[in-house]
PDB file of C-alpha atoms in Angstrom:
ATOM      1  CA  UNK P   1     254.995 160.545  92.952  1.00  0.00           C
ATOM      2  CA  UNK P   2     258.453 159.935  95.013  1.00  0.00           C
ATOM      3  CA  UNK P   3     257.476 161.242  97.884  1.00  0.00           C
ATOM      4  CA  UNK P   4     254.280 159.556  98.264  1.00  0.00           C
ATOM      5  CA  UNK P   5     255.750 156.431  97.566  1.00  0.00           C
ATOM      6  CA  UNK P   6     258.441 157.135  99.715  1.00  0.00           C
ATOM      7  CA  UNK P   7     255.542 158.157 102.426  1.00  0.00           C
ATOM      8  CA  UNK P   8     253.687 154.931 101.708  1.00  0.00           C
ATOM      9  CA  UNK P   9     256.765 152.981 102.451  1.00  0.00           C
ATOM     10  CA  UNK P  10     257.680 154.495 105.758  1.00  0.00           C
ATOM     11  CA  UNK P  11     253.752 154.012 107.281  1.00  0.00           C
ATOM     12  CA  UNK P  12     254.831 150.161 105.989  1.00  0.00           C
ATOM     13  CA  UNK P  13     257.799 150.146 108.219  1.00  0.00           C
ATOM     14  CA  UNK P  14     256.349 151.773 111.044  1.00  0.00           C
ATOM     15  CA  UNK P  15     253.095 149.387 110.907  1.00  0.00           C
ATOM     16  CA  UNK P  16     256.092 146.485 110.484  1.00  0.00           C
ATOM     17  CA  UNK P  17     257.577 147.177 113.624  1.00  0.00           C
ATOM     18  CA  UNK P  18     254.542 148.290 115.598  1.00  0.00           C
ATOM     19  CA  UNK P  19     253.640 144.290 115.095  1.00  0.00           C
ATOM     20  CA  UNK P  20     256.916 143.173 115.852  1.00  0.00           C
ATOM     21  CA  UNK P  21     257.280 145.256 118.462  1.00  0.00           C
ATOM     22  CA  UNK P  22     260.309 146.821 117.517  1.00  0.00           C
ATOM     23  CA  UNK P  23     261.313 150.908 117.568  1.00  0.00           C
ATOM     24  CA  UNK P  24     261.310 152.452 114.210  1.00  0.00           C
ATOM     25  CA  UNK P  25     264.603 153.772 115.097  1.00  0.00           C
ATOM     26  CA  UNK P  26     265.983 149.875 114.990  1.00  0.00           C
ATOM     27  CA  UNK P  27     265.349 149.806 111.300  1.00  0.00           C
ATOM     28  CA  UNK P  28     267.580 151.893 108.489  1.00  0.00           C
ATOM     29  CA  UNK P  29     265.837 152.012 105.082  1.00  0.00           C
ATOM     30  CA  UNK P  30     268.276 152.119 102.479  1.00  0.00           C
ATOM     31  CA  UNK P  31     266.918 153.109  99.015  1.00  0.00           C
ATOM     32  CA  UNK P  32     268.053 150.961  96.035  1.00  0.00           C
ATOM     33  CA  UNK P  33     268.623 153.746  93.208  1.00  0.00           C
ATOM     34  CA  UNK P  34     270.125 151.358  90.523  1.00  0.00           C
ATOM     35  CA  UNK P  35     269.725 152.582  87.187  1.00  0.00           C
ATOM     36  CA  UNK P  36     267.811 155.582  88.571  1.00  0.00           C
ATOM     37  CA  UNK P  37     269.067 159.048  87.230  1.00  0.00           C
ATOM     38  CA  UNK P  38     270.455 161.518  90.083  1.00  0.00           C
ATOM     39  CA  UNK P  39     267.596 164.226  90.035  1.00  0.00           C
ATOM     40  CA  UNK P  40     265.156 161.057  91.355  1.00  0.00           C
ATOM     41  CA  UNK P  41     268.063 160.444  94.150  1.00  0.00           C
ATOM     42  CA  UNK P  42     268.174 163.990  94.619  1.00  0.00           C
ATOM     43  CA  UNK P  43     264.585 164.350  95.009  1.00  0.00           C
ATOM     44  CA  UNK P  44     264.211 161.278  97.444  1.00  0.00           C
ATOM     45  CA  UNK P  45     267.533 163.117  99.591  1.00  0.00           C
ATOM     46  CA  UNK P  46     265.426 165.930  99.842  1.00  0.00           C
ATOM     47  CA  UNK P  47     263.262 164.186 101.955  1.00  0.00           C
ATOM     48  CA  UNK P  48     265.503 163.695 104.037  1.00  0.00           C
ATOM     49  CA  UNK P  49     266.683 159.558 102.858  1.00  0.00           C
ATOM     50  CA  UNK P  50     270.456 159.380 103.497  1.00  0.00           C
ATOM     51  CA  UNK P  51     270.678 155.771 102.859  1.00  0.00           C
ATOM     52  CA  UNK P  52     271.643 154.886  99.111  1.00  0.00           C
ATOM     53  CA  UNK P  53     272.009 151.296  97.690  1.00  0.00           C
ATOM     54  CA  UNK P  54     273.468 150.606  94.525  1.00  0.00           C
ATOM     55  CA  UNK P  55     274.528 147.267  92.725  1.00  0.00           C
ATOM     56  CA  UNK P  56     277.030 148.319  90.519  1.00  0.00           C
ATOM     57  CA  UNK P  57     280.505 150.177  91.103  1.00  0.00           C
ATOM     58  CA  UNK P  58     280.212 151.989  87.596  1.00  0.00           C
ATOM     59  CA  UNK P  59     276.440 153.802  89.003  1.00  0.00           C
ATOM     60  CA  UNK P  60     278.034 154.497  92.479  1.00  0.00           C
ATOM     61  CA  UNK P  61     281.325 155.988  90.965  1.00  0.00           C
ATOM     62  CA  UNK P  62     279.065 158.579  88.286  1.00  0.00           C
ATOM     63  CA  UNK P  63     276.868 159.314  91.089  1.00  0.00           C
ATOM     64  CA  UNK P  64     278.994 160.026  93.955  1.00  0.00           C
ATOM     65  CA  UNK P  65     280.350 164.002  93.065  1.00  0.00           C
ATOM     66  CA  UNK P  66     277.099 164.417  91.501  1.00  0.00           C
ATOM     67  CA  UNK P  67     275.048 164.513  94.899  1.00  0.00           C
ATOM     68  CA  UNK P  68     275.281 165.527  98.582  1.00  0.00           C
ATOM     69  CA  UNK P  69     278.234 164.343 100.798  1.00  0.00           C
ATOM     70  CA  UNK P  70     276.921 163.272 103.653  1.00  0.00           C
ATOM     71  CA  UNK P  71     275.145 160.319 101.758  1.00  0.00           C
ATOM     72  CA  UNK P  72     275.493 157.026 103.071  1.00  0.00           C
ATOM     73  CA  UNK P  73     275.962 154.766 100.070  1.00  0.00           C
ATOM     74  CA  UNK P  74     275.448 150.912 100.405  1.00  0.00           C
ATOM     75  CA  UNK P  75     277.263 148.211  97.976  1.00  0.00           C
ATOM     76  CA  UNK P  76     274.614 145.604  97.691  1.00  0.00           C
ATOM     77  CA  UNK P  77     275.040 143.932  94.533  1.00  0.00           C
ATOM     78  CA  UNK P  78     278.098 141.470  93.317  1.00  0.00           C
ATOM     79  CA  UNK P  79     281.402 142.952  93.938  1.00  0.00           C
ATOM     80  CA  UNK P  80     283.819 141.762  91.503  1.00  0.00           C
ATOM     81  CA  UNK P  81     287.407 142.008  93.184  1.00  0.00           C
ATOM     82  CA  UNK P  82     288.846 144.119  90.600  1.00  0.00           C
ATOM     83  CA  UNK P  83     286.293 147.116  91.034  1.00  0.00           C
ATOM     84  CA  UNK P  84     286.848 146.948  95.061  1.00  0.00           C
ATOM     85  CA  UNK P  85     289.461 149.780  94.458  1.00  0.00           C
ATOM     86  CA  UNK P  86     286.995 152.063  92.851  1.00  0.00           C
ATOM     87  CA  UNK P  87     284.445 151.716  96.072  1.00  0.00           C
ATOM     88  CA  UNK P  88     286.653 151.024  98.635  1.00  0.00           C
ATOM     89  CA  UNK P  89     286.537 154.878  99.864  1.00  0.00           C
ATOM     90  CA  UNK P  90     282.994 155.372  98.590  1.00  0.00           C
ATOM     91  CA  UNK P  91     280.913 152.870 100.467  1.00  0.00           C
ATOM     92  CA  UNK P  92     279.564 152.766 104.042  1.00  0.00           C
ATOM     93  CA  UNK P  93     279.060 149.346 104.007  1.00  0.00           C
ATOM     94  CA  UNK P  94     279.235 146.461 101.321  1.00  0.00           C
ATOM     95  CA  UNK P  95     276.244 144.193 101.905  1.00  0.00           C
ATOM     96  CA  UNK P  96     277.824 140.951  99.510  1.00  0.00           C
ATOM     97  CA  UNK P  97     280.963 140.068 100.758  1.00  0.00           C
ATOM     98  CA  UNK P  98     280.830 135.937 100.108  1.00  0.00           C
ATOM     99  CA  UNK P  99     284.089 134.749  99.648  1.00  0.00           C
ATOM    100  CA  UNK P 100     287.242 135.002 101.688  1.00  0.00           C
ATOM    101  CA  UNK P 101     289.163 135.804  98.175  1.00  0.00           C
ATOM    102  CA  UNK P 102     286.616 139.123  97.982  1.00  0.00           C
ATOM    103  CA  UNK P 103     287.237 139.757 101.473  1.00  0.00           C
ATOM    104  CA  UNK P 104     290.788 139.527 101.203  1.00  0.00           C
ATOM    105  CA  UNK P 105     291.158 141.432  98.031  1.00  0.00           C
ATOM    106  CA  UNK P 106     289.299 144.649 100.249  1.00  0.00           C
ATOM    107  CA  UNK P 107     291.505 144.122 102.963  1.00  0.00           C
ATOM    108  CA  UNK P 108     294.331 145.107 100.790  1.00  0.00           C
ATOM    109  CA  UNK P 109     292.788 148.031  99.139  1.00  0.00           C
ATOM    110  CA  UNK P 110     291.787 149.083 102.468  1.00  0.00           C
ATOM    111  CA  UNK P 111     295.380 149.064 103.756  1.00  0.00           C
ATOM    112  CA  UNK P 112     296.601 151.196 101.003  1.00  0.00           C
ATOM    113  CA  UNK P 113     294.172 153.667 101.747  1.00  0.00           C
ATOM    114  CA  UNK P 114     294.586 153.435 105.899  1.00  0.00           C
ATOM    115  CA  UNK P 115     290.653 152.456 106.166  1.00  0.00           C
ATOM    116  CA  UNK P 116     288.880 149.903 108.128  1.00  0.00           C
ATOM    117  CA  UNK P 117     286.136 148.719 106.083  1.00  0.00           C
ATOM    118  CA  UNK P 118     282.751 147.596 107.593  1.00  0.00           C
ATOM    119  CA  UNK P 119     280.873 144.232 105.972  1.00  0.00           C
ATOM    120  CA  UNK P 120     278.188 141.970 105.683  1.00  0.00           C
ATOM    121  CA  UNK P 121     278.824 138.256 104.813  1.00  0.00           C
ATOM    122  CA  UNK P 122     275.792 137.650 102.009  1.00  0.00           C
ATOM    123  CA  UNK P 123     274.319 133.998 102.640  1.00  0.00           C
ATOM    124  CA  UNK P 124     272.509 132.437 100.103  1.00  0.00           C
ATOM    125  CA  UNK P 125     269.760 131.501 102.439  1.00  0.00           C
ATOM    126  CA  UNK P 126     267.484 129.787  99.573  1.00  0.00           C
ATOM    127  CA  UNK P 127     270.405 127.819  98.132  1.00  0.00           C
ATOM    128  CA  UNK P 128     268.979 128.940  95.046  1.00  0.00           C
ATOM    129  CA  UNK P 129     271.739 128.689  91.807  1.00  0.00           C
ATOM    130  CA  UNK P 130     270.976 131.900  90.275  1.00  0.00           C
ATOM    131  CA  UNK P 131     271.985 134.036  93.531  1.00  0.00           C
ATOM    132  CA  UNK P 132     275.387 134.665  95.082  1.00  0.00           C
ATOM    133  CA  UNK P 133     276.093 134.607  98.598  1.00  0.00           C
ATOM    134  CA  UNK P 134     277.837 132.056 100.488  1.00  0.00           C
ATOM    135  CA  UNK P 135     275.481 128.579 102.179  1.00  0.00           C
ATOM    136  CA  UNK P 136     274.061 128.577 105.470  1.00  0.00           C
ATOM    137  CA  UNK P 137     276.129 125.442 105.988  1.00  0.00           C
ATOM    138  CA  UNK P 138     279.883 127.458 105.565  1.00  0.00           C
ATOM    139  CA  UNK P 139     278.658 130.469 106.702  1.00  0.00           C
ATOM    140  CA  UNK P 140     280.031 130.409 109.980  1.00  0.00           C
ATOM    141  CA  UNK P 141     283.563 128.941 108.925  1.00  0.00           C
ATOM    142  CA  UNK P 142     283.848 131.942 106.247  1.00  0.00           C
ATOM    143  CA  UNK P 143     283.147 134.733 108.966  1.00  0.00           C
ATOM    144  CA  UNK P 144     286.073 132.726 110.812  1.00  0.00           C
ATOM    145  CA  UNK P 145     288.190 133.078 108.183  1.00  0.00           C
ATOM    146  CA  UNK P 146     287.330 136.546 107.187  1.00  0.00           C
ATOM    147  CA  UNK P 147     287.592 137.960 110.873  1.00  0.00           C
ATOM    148  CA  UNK P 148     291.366 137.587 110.624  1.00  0.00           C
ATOM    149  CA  UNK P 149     291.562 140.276 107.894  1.00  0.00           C
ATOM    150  CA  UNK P 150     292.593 143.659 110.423  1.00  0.00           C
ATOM    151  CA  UNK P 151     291.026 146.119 107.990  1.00  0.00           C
ATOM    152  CA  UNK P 152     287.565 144.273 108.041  1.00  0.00           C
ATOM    153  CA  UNK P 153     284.509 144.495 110.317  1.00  0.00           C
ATOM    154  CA  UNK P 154     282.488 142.435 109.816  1.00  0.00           C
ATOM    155  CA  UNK P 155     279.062 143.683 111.633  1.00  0.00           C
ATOM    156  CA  UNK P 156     276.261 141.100 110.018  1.00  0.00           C
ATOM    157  CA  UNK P 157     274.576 139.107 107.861  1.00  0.00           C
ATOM    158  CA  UNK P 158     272.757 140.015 104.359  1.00  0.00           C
ATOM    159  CA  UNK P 159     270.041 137.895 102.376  1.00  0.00           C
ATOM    160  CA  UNK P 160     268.533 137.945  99.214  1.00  0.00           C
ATOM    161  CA  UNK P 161     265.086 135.517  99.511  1.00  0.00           C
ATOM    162  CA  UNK P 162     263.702 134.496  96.776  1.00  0.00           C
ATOM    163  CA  UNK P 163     261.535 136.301  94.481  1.00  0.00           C
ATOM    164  CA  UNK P 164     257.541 134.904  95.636  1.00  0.00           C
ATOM    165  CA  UNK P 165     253.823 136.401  95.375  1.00  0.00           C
ATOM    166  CA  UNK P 166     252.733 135.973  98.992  1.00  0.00           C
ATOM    167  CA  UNK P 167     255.961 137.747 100.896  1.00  0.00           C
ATOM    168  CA  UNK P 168     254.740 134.814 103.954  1.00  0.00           C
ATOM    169  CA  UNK P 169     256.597 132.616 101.747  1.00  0.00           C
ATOM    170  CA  UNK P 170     260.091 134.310 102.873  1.00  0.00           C
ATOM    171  CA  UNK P 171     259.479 134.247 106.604  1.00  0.00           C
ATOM    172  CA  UNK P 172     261.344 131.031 107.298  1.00  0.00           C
ATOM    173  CA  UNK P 173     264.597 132.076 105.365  1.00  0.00           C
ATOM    174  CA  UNK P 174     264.465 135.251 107.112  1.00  0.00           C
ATOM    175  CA  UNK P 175     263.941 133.658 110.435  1.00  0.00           C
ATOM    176  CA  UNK P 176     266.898 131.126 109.552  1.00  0.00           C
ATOM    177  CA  UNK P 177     268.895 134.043 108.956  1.00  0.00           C
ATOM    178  CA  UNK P 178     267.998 135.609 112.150  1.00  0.00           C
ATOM    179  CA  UNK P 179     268.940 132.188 113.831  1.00  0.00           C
ATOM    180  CA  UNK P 180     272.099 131.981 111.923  1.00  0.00           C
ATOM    181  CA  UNK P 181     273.332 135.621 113.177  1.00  0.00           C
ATOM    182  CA  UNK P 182     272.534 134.696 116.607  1.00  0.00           C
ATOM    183  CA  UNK P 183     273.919 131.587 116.962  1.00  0.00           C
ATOM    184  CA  UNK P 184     277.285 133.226 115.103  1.00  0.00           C
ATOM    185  CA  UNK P 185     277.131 136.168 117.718  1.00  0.00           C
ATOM    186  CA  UNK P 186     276.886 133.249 120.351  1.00  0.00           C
ATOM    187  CA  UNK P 187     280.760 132.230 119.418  1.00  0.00           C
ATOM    188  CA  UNK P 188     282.369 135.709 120.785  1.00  0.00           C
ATOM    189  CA  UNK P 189     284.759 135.801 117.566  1.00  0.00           C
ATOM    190  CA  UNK P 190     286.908 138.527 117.505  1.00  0.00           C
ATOM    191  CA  UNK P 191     286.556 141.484 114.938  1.00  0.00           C
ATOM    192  CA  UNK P 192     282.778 139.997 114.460  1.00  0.00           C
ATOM    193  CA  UNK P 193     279.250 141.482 115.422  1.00  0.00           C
ATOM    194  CA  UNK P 194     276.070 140.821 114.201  1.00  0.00           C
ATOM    195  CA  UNK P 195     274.037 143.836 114.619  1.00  0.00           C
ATOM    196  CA  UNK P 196     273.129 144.155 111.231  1.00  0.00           C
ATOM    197  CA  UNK P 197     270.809 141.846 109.567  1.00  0.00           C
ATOM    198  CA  UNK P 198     269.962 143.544 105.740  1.00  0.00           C
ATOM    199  CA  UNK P 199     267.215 141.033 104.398  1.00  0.00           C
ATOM    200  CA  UNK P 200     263.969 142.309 102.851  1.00  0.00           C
ATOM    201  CA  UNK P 201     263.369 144.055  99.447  1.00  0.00           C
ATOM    202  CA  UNK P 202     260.071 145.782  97.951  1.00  0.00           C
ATOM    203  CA  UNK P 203     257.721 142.581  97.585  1.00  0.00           C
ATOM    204  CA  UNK P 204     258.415 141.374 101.855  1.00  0.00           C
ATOM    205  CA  UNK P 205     260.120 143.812 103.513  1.00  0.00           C
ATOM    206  CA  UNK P 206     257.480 143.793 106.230  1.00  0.00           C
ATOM    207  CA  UNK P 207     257.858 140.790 106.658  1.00  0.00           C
ATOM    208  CA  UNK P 208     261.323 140.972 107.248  1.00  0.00           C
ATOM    209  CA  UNK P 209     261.203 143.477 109.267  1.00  0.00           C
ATOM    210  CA  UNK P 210     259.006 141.808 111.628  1.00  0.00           C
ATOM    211  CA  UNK P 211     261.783 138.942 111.550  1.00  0.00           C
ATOM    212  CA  UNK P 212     264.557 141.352 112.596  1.00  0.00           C
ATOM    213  CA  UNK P 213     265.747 143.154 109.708  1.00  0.00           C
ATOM    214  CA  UNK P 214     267.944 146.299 110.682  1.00  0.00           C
ATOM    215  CA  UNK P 215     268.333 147.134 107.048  1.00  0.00           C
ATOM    216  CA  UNK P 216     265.755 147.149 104.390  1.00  0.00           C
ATOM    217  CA  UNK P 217     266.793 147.486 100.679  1.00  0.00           C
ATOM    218  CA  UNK P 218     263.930 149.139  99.114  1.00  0.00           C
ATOM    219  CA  UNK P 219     263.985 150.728  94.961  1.00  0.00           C
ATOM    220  CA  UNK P 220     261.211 149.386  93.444  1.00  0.00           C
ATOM    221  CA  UNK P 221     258.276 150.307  96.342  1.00  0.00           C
ATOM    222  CA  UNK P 222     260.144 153.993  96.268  1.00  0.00           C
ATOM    223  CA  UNK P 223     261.210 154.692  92.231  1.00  0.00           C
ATOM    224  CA  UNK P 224     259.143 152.502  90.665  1.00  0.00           C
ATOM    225  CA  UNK P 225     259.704 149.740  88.014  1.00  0.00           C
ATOM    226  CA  UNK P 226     263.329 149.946  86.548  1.00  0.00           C
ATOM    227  CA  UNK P 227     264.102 150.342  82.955  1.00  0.00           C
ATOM    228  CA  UNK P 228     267.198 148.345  82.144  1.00  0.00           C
ATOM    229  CA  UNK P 229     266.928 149.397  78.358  1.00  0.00           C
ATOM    230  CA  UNK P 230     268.380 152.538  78.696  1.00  0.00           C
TER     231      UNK P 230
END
């Protein structure tokens, strides 16, 4: 069942950027395995995913010596700053950086342990209440801020767009975050790219990707409907 939803989900992405005219190679699927026992991460690794996305330090701590090294894993969900130690050295990237006291708490743990720690800056695009990320409006003035941290990179932007039916409802907020990253690439800050756009989860992620998503965060479309009563 994994594997052909995994299947059905790359012919997606491929169709996505066929439209868009974008290479497939310009777009990393990372596969959200929250609350999702190893032996289904195992099983989607063994198809050759390498990506990983998980929300919460606790899942990415217990699942970490449990599978394959050379997995990338991705902290997308709200990092609180007094789990940043336990992820500091696990993560590839973490996706929800959006506020300079979170940023400034990794810096530190990333100076005890000698690392230089690649981020997104998560705007709440939407403005809705129930999401974190920081407003369009300060966005620019927070990557400022953050980019004088020396054991930060910060290398793009991350969304979460609202939860809608038609996925056509999204477009704009994903084009105003494409428009956001461009016009903070256009100030040449130091320490600061924007190469990496993660927006798009299972219900649009076409969509997003035809919008110019470099990272897709996909768990439902791949493991199926989560059970949180476990």
């Amino acid at each position: 069942m994994l594997k052909e939803n995994l299947a059905q989900v790359e012919k997606n992405i491929e169709a996505a950027c066929k439209k868009a005219g974008r290479d497939r190679s310009e777009v990393t699927l990372v596969a959200v395995s929250k609350t999702k026992p190893v032996s289904m991460l195992q099983e989607i690794y063994d198809e050759g995913i390498r990506d990983f996305g998980e929300n919460k330090v606790q899942e990415i701590e217990a699942k970490y010596p449990e599978l394959p090294k050379d997995i990338r894993w991705h902290m997308i969900g709200h990092l609180q700053r007094n789990k940043v130690k336990h992820v500091i050295d696990k993560a590839c990237l973490i996706h929800s950086v959006d506020s300079y006291r979170l940023a400034e708490e990794i810096n530190i743990q990333a100076k005890k342990k000698n690392l230089v720690i690649p981020i997104l800056v998560e705007v709440n695009i939407a403005d809705e209440e129930s999401k974190f990320g920081i407003s369009k409006e300060d966005a620019m003035e927070l990557v400022k801020q953050i980019s004088e941290l020396e054991n930060l990179r910060i290398q793009g932007l991350m969304t979460i767009a609202p939860f809608v039916e038609d996925p056509e409802e999204n477009r704009t907020y994903f084009r105003g975050i494409k428009q956001l990253s461009v016009d903070i690439a256009s100030k040449n800050i130091d320490n600061v790219s924007m190469n990496v756009l993660s927006m798009g989860m299972t219900g649009d992620y076409m969509v997003a990707i035809e919008e110019g998503a470099t990272i897709v965060r996909v768990g439902t479309g791949i493991f199926g409907a989560r059970n949180y009563n476990k």
